[in-house]
Coordinates of C-alpha atoms in Angstrom, one line a residue:
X1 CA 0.0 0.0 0.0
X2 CA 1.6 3.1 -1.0
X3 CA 0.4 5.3 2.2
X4 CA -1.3 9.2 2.0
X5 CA 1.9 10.1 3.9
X6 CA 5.2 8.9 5.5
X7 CA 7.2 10.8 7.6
X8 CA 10.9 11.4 6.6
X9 CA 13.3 10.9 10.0
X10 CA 17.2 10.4 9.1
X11 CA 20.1 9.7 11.4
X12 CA 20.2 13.5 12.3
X13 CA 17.0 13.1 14.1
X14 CA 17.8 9.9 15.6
X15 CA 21.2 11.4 16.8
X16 CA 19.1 15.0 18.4
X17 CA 16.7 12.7 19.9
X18 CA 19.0 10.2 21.7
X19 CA 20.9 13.4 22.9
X20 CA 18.1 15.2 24.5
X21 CA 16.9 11.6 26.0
X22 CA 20.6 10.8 27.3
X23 CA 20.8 14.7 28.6
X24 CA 17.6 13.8 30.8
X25 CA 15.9 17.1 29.5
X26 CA 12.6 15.0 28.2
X27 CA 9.8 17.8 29.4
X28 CA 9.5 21.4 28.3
X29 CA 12.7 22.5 29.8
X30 CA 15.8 21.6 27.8
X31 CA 18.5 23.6 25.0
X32 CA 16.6 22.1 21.9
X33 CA 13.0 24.0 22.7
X34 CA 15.4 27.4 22.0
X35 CA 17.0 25.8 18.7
X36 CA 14.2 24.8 17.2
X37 CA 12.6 28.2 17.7
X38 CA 15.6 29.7 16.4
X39 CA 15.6 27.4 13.5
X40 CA 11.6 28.0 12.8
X41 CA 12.5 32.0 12.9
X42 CA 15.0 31.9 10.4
X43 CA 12.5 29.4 8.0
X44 CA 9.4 32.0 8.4
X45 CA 11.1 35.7 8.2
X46 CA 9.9 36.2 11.6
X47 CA 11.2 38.0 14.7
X48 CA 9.5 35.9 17.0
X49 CA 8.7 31.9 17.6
X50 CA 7.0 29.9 20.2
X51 CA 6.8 26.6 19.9
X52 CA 3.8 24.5 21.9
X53 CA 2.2 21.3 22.0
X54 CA 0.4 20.9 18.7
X55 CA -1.4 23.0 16.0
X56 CA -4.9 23.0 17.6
X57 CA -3.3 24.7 20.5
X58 CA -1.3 27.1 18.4
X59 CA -4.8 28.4 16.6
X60 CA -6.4 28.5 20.3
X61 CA -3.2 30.4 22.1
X62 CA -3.2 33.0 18.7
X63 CA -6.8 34.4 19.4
X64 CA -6.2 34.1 23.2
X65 CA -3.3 36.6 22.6
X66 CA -5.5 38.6 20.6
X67 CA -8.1 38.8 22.9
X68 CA -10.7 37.0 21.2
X69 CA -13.4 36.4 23.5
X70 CA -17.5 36.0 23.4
X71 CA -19.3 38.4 21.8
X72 CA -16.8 38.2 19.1
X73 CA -17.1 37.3 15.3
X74 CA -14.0 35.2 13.4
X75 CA -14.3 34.7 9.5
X76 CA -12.7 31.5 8.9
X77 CA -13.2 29.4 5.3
X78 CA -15.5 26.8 4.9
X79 CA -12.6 24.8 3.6
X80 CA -10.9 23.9 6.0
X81 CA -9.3 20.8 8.7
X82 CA -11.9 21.2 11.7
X83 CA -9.6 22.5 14.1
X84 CA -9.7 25.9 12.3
X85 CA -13.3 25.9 13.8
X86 CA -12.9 24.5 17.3
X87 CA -10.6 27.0 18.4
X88 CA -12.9 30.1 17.1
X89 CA -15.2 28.0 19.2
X90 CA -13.0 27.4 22.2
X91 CA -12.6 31.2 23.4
X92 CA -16.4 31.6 23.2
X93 CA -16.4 33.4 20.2
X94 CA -18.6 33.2 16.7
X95 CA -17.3 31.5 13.8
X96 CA -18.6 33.4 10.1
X97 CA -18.1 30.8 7.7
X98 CA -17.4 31.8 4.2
X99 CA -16.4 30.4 0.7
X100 CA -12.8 29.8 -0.5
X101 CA -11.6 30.8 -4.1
X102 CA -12.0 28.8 -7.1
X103 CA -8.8 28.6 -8.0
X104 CA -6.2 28.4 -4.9
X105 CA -9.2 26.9 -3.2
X106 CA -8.2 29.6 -0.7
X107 CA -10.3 32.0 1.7
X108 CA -12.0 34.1 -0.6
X109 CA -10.8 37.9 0.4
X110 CA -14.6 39.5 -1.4
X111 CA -17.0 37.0 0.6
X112 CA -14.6 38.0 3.9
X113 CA -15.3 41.7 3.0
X114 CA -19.0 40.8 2.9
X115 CA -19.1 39.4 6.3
X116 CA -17.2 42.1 8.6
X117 CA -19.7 43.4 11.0
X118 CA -18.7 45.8 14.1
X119 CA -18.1 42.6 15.9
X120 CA -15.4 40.9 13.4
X121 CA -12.3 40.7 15.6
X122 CA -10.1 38.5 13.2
X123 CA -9.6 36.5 10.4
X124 CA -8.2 33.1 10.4
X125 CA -6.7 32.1 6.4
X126 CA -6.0 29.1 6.0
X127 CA -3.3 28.2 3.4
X128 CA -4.9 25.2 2.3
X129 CA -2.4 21.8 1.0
X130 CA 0.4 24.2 0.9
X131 CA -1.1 27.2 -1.0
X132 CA -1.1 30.7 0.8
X133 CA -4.1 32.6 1.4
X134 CA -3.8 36.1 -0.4
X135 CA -2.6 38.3 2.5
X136 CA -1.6 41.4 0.0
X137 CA -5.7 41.4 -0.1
X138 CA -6.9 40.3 3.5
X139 CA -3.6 43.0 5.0
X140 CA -5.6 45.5 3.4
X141 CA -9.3 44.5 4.4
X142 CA -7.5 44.0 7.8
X143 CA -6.3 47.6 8.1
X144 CA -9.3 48.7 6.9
X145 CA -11.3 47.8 9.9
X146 CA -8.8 47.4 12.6
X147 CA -8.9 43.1 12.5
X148 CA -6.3 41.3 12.9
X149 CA -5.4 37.9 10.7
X150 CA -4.3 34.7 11.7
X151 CA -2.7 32.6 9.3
X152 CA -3.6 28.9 10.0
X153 CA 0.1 27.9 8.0
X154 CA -0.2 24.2 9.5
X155 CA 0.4 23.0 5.7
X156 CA 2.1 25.7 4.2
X157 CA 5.9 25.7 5.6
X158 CA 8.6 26.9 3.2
X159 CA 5.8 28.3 1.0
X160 CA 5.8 32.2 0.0
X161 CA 4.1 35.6 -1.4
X162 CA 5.2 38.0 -3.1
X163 CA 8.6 36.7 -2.2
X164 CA 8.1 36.8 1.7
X165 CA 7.9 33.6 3.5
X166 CA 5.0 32.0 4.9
X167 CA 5.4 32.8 9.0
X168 CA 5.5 36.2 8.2
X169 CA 3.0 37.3 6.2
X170 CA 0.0 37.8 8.6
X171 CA -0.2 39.2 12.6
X172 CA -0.2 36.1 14.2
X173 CA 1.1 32.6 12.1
X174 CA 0.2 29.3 13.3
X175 CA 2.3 25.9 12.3
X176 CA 1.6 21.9 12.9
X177 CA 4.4 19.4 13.0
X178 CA 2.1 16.5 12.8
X179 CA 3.4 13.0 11.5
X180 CA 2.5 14.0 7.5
X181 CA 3.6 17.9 8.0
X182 CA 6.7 18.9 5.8
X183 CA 8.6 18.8 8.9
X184 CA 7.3 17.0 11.6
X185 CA 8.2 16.0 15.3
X186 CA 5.2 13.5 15.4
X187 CA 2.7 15.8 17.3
X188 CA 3.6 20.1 18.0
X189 CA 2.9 23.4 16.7
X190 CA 4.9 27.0 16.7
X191 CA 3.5 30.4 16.4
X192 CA 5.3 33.0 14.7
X193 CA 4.8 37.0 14.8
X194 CA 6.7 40.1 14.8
X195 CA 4.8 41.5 17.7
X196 CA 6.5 41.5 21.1
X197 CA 4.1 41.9 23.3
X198 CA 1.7 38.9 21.1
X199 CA 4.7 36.7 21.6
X200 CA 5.3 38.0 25.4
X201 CA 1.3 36.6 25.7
X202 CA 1.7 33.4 24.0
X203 CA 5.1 32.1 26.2
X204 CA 2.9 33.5 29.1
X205 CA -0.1 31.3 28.0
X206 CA 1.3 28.4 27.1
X207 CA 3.1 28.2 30.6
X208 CA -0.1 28.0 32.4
X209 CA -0.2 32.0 33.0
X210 CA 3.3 31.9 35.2
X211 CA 4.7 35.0 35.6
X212 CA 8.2 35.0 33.1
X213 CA 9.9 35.9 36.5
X214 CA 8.4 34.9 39.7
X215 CA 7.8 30.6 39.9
X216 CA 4.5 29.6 40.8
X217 CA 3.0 33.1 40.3
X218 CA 0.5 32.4 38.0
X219 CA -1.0 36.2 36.5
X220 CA -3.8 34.6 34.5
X221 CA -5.4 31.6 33.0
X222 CA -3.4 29.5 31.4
X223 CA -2.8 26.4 30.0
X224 CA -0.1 23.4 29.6
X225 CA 0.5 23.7 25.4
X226 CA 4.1 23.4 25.7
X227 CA 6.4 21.3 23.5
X228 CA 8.5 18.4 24.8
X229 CA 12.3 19.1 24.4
X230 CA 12.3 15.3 22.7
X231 CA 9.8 16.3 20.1
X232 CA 12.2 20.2 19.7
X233 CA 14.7 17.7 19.0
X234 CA 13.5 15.9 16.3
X235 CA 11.7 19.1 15.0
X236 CA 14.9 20.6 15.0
X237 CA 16.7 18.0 13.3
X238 CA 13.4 18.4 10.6
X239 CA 13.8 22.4 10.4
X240 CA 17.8 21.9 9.6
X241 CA 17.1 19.3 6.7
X242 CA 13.9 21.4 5.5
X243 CA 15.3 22.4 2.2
X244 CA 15.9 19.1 0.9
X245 CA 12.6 17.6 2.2
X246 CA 10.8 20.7 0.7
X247 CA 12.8 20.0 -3.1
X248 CA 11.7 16.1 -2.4
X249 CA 8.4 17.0 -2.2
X250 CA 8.4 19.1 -5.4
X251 CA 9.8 16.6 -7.3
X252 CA 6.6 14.2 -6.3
X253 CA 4.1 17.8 -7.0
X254 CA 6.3 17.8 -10.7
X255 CA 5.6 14.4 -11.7
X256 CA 2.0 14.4 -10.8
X257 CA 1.6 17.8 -13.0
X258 CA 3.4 17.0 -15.9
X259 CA 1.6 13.2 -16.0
X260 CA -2.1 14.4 -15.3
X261 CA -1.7 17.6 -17.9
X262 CA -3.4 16.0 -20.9
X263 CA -6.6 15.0 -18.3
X264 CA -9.1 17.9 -18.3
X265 CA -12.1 15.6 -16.0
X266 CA -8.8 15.3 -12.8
X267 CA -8.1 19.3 -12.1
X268 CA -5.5 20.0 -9.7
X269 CA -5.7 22.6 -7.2
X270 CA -4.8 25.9 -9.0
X271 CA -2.1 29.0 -8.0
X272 CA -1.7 32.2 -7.9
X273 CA 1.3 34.0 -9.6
X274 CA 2.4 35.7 -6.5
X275 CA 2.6 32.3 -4.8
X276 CA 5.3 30.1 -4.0
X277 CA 3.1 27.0 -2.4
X278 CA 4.4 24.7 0.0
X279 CA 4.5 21.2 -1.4
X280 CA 2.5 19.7 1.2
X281 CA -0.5 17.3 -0.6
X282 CA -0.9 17.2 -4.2
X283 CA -4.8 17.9 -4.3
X284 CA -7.4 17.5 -7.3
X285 CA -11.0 17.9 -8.3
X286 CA -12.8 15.0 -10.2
X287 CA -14.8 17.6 -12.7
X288 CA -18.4 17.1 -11.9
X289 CA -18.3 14.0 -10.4
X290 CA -20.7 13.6 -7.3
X291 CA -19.9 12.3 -4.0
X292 CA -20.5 8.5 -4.2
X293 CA -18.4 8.6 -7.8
X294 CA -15.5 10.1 -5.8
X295 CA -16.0 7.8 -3.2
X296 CA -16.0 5.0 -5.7
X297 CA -12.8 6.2 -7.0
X298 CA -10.9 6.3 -3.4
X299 CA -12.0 2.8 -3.1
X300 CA -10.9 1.3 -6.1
X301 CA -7.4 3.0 -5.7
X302 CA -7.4 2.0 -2.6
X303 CA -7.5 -1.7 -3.7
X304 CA -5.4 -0.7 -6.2
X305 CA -3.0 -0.3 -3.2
X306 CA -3.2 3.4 -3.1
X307 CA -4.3 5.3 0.2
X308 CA -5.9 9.0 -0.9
X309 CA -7.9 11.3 1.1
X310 CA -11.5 13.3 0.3
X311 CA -11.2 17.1 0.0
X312 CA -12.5 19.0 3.7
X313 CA -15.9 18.9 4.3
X314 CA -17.1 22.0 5.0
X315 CA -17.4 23.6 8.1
X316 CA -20.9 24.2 8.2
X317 CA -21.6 20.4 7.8
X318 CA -20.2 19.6 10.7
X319 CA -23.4 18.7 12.9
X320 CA -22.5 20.3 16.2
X321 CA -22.2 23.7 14.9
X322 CA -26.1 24.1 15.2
X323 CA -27.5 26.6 12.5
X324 CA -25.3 26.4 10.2
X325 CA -26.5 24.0 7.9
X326 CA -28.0 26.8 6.0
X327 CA -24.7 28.8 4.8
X328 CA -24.3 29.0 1.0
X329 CA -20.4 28.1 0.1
X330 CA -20.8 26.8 -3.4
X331 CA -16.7 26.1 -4.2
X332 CA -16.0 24.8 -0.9
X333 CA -19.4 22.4 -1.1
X334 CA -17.7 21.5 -4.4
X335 CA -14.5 20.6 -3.4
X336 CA -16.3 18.5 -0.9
X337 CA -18.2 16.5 -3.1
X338 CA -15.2 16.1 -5.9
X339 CA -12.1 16.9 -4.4
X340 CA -9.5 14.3 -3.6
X341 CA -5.9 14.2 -2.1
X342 CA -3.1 12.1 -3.6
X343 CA 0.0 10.4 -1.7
X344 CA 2.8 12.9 -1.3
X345 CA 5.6 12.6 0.9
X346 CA 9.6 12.7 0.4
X347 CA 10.6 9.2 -0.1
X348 CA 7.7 9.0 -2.7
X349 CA 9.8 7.9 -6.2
X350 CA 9.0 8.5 -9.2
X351 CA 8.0 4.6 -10.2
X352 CA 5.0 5.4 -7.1
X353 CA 3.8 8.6 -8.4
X354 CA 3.3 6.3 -11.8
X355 CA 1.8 3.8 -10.2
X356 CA -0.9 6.5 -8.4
X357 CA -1.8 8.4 -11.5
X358 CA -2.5 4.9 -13.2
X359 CA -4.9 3.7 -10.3
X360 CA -6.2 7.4 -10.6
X361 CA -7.3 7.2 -14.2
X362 CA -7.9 3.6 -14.1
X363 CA -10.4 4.7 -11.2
X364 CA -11.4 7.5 -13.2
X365 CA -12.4 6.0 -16.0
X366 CA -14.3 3.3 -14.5
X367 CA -16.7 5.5 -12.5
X368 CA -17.3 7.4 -15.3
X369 CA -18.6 4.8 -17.3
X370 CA -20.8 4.1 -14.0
X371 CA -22.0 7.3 -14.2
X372 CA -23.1 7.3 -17.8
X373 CA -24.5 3.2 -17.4

């Protein structure tokens, strides 16, 4: 079975991780929670870096720091991973759901201008497989009415726009090192800004509210997000080998491209020419197929000895955000229905990527003539 992912761990990590276990530094405390920060500030262009327990936590700390609260409204995408959602939802505030762009499949920054009411206090972009969100537009719609945007970046590490690098590009920046992440320490998450006092909040926060001076002086609520020095090992070992596992991954996105150009019916996720995306997931729409056809398709690959993945569902699907069943997001409802993910990962060759596109259109083709039987 070729998988949806594999993580790519060398002797570097193995050496970093057998040195912070031998150094007895395992918990939160230990030299290689400051590397790895270091390392992730030089990556994303950014002054500042905290690194915490995972990328859920690293979207809930973000708005905490921002003050996000009840009463409050968030734009967020419809297309999206659902932890995007839960943490709008666990600082009490109000997610606004709205439709992603056709092309980058990316938040959409005219439907976000539609929604800002006098209680938007942020928007959350998500750079979705890889892609950036378009910041040059949401910066200015931000400005504009004095919100502040969060970049959910959990899939778009080493990407770019307009030449600066993902990390940097919005207020607050949000990363996951999960096992299929371009780098990865099995389970954490980083936040990157070039605001002090947002950074002086989050280190605060993510201590359980101790004071940065006085032990066991706890100022205000906080919570236990931080990172493991084992897993800032490994994530360090990641962050120093991250060119080469970014130019892996592009040669896996290259070979998919150039042998699915000739199908018009398998559409890959589209780009914008300011963009530099991460290679994270090589994503695709089936043109027009319904739901059951693409599900057809992920099963026959999938005896075909090919793991792949469904496109997001969106948001307002989910069933325990009550009342939302009634939002209109046709693109994202679209990429729900038709949109698959491919296998992509470093140690992907290209005799893999053949046999995937073959099971693809083999798939393809099959449900197709279902659909016309």
């Amino acid at each position: 079975m070729i998988p949806i992912s594999e993580p790519d761990l060398g002797p570097l990590e193995r050496r970093y991780l057998l040195d912070a276990f031998d150094s007895g530094w395992i918990s939160s405390l230990g030299p290689y929670i400051e590397r790895s920060e270091t390392a992730l500030r030089a990556v994303a262009g950014a002054r500042h870096a905290a690194v915490v327990s995972n990328g859920t936590t690293a979207l809930h700390l973000a708005l905490l720091a921002l003050n996000v609260g009840p009463g409050d409204e968030v734009i967020v995408p419809a297309t999206t991973y659902v932890a995007t959602l839960n943490a709008v939802l666990y600082v009490g505030a109000t997610p606004v759901i709205v439709d992603v762009k056709t092309d980058t499949w990316c938040i959409d920054p005219l439907a976000v201008e539609a929604a800002i009411s006098d209680r938007s206090r942020a928007i959350i972009a998500v750079d979705l497989y890889g892609h950036p969100a378009d910041y040059d537009a949401l910066a200015v719609i931000g400005t504009r009415h004095g919100i502040a945007i969060v970049a959910d970046a959990a899939e778009s590490l080493g990407g770019s726009l307009s030449g600066r690098p993902v990390g940097s590009l919005a207020d607050i920046s949000t990363f996951s090192f999960f096992g299929n992440k371009v780098v990865t320490c099995g389970e954490g998450g980083a936040i990157t800004t070039n605001d002090p006092e947002i950074d002086r909040k989050i280190r605060q926060l993510r201590n359980q509210g101790n004071h940065p001076d006085v032990r066991y002086y706890h100022e205000v609520l906080g919570y236990n997000y931080r990172m493991t020095n084992l897993s800032a090992a490994i994530l360090t070992a990641q962050l120093e080998r991250v060119s080469d596992l970014i130019a892996s991954r592009k040669r896996v996105i290259g070979w998919y491209s150039h042998l699915l150009e000739n199908r018009s019916d398998i559409v890959p996720q589209g780009s914008s020419s300011r963009a530099q995306a991460s290679p994270w997931m090589f994503s695709l729409e089936l043109a027009g197929a319904t739901e059951p056809l693409r599900d057809t398709v992920i099963l026959r690959m999938r005896g075909a000895g090919v793991e792949t993945r469904p496109v997001f569902r969106a948001l307002q699907q989910m069933p325990y955000l009550l009342g939302a069943q009634g939002i209109e997001t046709p693109n994202a409802t679209r990429l729900a229905r038709c949109g698959i993910s491919l296998p992509t990962y470093p140690g992907l060759d290209r005799s893999g990527v053949e046999h995937v596109v073959e099971s693809l259109i083999s798939a393809v083709d099959a449900v197709h003539q279902l659909g016309h039987a």
